[in-house]
mmCIF file of C-alpha atoms in Angstrom:
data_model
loop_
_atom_site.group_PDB
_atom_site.id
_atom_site.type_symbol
_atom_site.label_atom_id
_atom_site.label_comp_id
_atom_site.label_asym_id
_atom_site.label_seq_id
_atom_site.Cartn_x
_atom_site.Cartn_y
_atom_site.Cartn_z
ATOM 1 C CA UNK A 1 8.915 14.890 11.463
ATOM 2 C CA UNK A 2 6.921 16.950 9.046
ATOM 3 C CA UNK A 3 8.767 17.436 6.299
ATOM 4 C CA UNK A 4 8.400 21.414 4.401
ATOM 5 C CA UNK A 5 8.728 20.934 0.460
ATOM 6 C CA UNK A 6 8.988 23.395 -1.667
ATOM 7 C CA UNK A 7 7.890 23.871 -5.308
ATOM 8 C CA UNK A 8 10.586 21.601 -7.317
ATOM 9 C CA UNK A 9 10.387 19.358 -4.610
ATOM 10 C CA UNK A 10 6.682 18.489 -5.403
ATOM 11 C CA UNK A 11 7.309 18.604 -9.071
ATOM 12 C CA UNK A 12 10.138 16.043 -8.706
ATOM 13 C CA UNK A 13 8.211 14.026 -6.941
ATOM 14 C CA UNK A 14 4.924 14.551 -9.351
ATOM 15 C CA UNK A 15 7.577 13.633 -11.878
ATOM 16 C CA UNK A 16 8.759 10.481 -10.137
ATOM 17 C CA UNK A 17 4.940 9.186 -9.728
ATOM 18 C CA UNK A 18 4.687 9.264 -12.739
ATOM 19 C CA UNK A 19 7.488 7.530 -14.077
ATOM 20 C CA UNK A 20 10.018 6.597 -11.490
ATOM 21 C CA UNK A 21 12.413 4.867 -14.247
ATOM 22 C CA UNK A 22 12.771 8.519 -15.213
ATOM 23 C CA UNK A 23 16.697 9.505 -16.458
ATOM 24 C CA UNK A 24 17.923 12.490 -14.287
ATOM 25 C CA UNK A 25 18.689 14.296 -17.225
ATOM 26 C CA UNK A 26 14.864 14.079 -18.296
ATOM 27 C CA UNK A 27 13.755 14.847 -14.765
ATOM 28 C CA UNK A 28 16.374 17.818 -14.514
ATOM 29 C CA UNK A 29 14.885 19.331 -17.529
ATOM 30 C CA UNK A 30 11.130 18.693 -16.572
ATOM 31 C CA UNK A 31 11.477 20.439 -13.411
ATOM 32 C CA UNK A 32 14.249 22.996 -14.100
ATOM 33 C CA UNK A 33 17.166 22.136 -12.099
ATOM 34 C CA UNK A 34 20.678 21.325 -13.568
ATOM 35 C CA UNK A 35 21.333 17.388 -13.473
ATOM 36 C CA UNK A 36 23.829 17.239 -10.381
ATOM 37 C CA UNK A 37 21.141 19.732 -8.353
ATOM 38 C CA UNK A 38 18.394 17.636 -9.405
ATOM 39 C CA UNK A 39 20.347 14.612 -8.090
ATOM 40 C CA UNK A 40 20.823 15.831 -5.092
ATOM 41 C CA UNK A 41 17.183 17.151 -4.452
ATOM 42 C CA UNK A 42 16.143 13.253 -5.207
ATOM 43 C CA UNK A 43 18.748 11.896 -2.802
ATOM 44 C CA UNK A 44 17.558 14.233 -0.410
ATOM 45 C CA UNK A 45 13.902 13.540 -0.516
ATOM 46 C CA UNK A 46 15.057 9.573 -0.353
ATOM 47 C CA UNK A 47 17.238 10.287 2.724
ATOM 48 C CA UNK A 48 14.194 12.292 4.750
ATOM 49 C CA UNK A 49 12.117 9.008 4.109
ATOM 50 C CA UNK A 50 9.633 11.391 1.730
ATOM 51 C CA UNK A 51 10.569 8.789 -0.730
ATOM 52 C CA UNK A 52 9.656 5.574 0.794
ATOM 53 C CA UNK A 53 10.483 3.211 -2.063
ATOM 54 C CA UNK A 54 10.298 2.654 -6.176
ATOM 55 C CA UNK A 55 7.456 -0.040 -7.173
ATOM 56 C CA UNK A 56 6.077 -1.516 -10.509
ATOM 57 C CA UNK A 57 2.406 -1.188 -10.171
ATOM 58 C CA UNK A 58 1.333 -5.057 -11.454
ATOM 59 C CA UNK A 59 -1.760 -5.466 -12.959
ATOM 60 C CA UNK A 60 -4.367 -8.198 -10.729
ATOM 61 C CA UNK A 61 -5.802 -8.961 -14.027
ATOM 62 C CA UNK A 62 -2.680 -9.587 -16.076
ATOM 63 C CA UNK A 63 -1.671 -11.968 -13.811
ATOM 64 C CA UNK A 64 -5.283 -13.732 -13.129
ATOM 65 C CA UNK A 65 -6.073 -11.978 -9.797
ATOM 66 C CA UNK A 66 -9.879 -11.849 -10.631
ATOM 67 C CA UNK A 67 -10.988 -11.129 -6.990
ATOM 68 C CA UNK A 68 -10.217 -8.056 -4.380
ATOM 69 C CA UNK A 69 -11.595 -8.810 -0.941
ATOM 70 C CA UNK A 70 -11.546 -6.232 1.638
ATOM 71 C CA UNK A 71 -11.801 -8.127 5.183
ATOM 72 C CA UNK A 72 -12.811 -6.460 8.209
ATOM 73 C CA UNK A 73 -11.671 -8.194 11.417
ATOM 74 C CA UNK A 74 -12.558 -7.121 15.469
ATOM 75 C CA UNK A 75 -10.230 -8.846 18.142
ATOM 76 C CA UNK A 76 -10.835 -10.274 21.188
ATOM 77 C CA UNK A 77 -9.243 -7.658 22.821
ATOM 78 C CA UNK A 78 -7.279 -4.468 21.972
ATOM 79 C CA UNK A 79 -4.173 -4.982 24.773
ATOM 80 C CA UNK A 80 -0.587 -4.087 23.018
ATOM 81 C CA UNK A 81 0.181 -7.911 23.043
ATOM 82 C CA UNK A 82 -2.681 -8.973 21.186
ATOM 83 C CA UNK A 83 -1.782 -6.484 18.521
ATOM 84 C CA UNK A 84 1.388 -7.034 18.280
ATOM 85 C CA UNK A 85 0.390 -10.987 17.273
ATOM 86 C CA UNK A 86 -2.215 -10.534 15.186
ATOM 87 C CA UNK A 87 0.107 -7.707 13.143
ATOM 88 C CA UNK A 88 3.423 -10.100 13.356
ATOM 89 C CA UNK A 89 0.830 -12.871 11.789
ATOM 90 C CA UNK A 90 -1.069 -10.368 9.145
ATOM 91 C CA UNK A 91 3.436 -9.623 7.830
ATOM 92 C CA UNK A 92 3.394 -13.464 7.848
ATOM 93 C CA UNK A 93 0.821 -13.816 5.252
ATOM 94 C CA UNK A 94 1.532 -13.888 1.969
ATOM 95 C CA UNK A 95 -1.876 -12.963 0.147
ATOM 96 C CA UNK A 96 -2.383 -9.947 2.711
ATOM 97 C CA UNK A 97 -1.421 -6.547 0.302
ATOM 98 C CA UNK A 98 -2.501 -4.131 3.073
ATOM 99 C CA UNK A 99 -3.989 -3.628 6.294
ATOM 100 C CA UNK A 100 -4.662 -1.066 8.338
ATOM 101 C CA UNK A 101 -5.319 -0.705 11.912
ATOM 102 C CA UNK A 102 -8.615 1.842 12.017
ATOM 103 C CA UNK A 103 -10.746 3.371 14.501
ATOM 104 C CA UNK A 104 -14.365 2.757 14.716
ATOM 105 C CA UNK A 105 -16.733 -0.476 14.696
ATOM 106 C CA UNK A 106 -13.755 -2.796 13.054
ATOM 107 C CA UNK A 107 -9.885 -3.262 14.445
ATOM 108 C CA UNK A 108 -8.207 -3.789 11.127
ATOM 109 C CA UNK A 109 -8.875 -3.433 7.854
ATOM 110 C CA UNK A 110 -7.281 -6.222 5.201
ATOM 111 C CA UNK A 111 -6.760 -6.047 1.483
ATOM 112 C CA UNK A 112 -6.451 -9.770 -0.343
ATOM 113 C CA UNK A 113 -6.130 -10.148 -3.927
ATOM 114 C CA UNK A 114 -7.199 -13.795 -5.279
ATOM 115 C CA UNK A 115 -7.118 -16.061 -8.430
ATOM 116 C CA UNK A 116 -10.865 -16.840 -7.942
ATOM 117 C CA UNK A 117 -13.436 -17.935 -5.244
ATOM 118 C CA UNK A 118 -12.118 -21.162 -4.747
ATOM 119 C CA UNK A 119 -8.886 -19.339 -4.154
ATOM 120 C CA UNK A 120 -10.351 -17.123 -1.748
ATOM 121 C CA UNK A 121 -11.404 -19.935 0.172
ATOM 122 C CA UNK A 122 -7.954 -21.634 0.116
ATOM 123 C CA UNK A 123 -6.487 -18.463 1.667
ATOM 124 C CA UNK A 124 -9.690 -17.826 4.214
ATOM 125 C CA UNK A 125 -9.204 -21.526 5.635
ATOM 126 C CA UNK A 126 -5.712 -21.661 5.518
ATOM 127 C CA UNK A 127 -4.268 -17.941 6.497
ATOM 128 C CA UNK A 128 -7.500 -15.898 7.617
ATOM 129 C CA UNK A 129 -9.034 -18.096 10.069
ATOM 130 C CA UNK A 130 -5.845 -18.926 11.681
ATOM 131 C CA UNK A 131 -4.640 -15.088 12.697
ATOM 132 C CA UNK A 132 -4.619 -14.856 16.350
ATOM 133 C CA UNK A 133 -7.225 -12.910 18.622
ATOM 134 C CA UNK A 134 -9.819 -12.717 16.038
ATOM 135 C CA UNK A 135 -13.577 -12.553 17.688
ATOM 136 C CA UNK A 136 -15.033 -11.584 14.149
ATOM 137 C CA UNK A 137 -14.458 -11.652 10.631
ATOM 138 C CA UNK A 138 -16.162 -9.594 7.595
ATOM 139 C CA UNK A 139 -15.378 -9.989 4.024
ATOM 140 C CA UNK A 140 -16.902 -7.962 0.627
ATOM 141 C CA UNK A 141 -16.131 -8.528 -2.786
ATOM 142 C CA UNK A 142 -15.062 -5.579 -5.054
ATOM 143 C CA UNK A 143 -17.448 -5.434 -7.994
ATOM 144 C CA UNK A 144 -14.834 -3.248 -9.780
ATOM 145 C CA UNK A 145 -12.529 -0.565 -9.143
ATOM 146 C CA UNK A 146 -13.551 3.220 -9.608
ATOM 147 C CA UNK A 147 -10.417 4.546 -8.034
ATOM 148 C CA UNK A 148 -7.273 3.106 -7.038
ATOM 149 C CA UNK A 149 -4.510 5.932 -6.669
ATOM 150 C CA UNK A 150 -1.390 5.079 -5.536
ATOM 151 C CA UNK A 151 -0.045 8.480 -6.553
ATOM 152 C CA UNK A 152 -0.630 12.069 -4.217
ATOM 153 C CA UNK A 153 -1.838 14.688 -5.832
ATOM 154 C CA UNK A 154 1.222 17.160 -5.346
ATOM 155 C CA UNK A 155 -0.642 20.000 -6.389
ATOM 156 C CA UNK A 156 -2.909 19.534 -3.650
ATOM 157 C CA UNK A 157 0.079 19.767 -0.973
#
């Protein structure tokens, strides 16, 4: 269900990308709403799932995740029960951040993070290789990251 937003709506929510540790009384004053009205727009946008969830963003290199591997895996077949495997493995995995199922020359799409190459290879051996159905498996190394938003650009909407 498409959900119609209107102008404080985006600007609570540019607010929130932001900073969601935000007070309500700094967020009701950004965006121009009295504190109990901009409480209830928030709950609101929570309650129509247009607020999914609240997340740190970690740093990979803070925490020694030197490597970012994207993974591109083809199945053996495309049949709902082969999905639904290879997904209920891929939420199994600990080291897989995303995946996507995609159209075009590859099934899924993975994102890994890892310590180092060696690490990488621990994870490969030991998760990748083991995820049922796969007929072929392609993994690239980011060099660096130019972009990486996890925010939408609400002015954009």
């Amino acid at each position: 269900m498409l959900i119609q937003l209107d102008k404080i709506d985006r600007a609570i929510l540019g607010v929130l990308q932001e900073n969601a540790r935000i007070s309500n009384v700094e967020m009701a004053e950004r965006v121009g709403l009295s504190q109990s009205a901009c409480l209830r727009r928030v709950n609101q946008l929570e309650h129509d799932g247009v607020i999914e969830s609240y997340q740190a963003v970690i740093s990979n290199r803070a925490i020694g995740q030197q490597i970012t591997a994207i993974i591109q895996i083809t199945l053996n077949g495309q049949s709902e029960a082969m999905l639904g495997e290879f997904e209920a493995a891929v939420e199994r995995c600990p080291y897989i951040v995303a995946c996507f199922l995609m159209s075009g020359a590859s099934d899924y799409i993975i994102r890994i993070n890892a310590k180092d190459m060696e690490h990488f290879e621990y994870i490969h051996k030991n998760w990748l290789s083991t995820l049922p159905h796969v007929f072929r498996m392609q993994s690239s190394f980011s060099m660096r990251v130019v972009v990486n938003r996890a925010n939408i650009d609400m002015a954009n909407l």
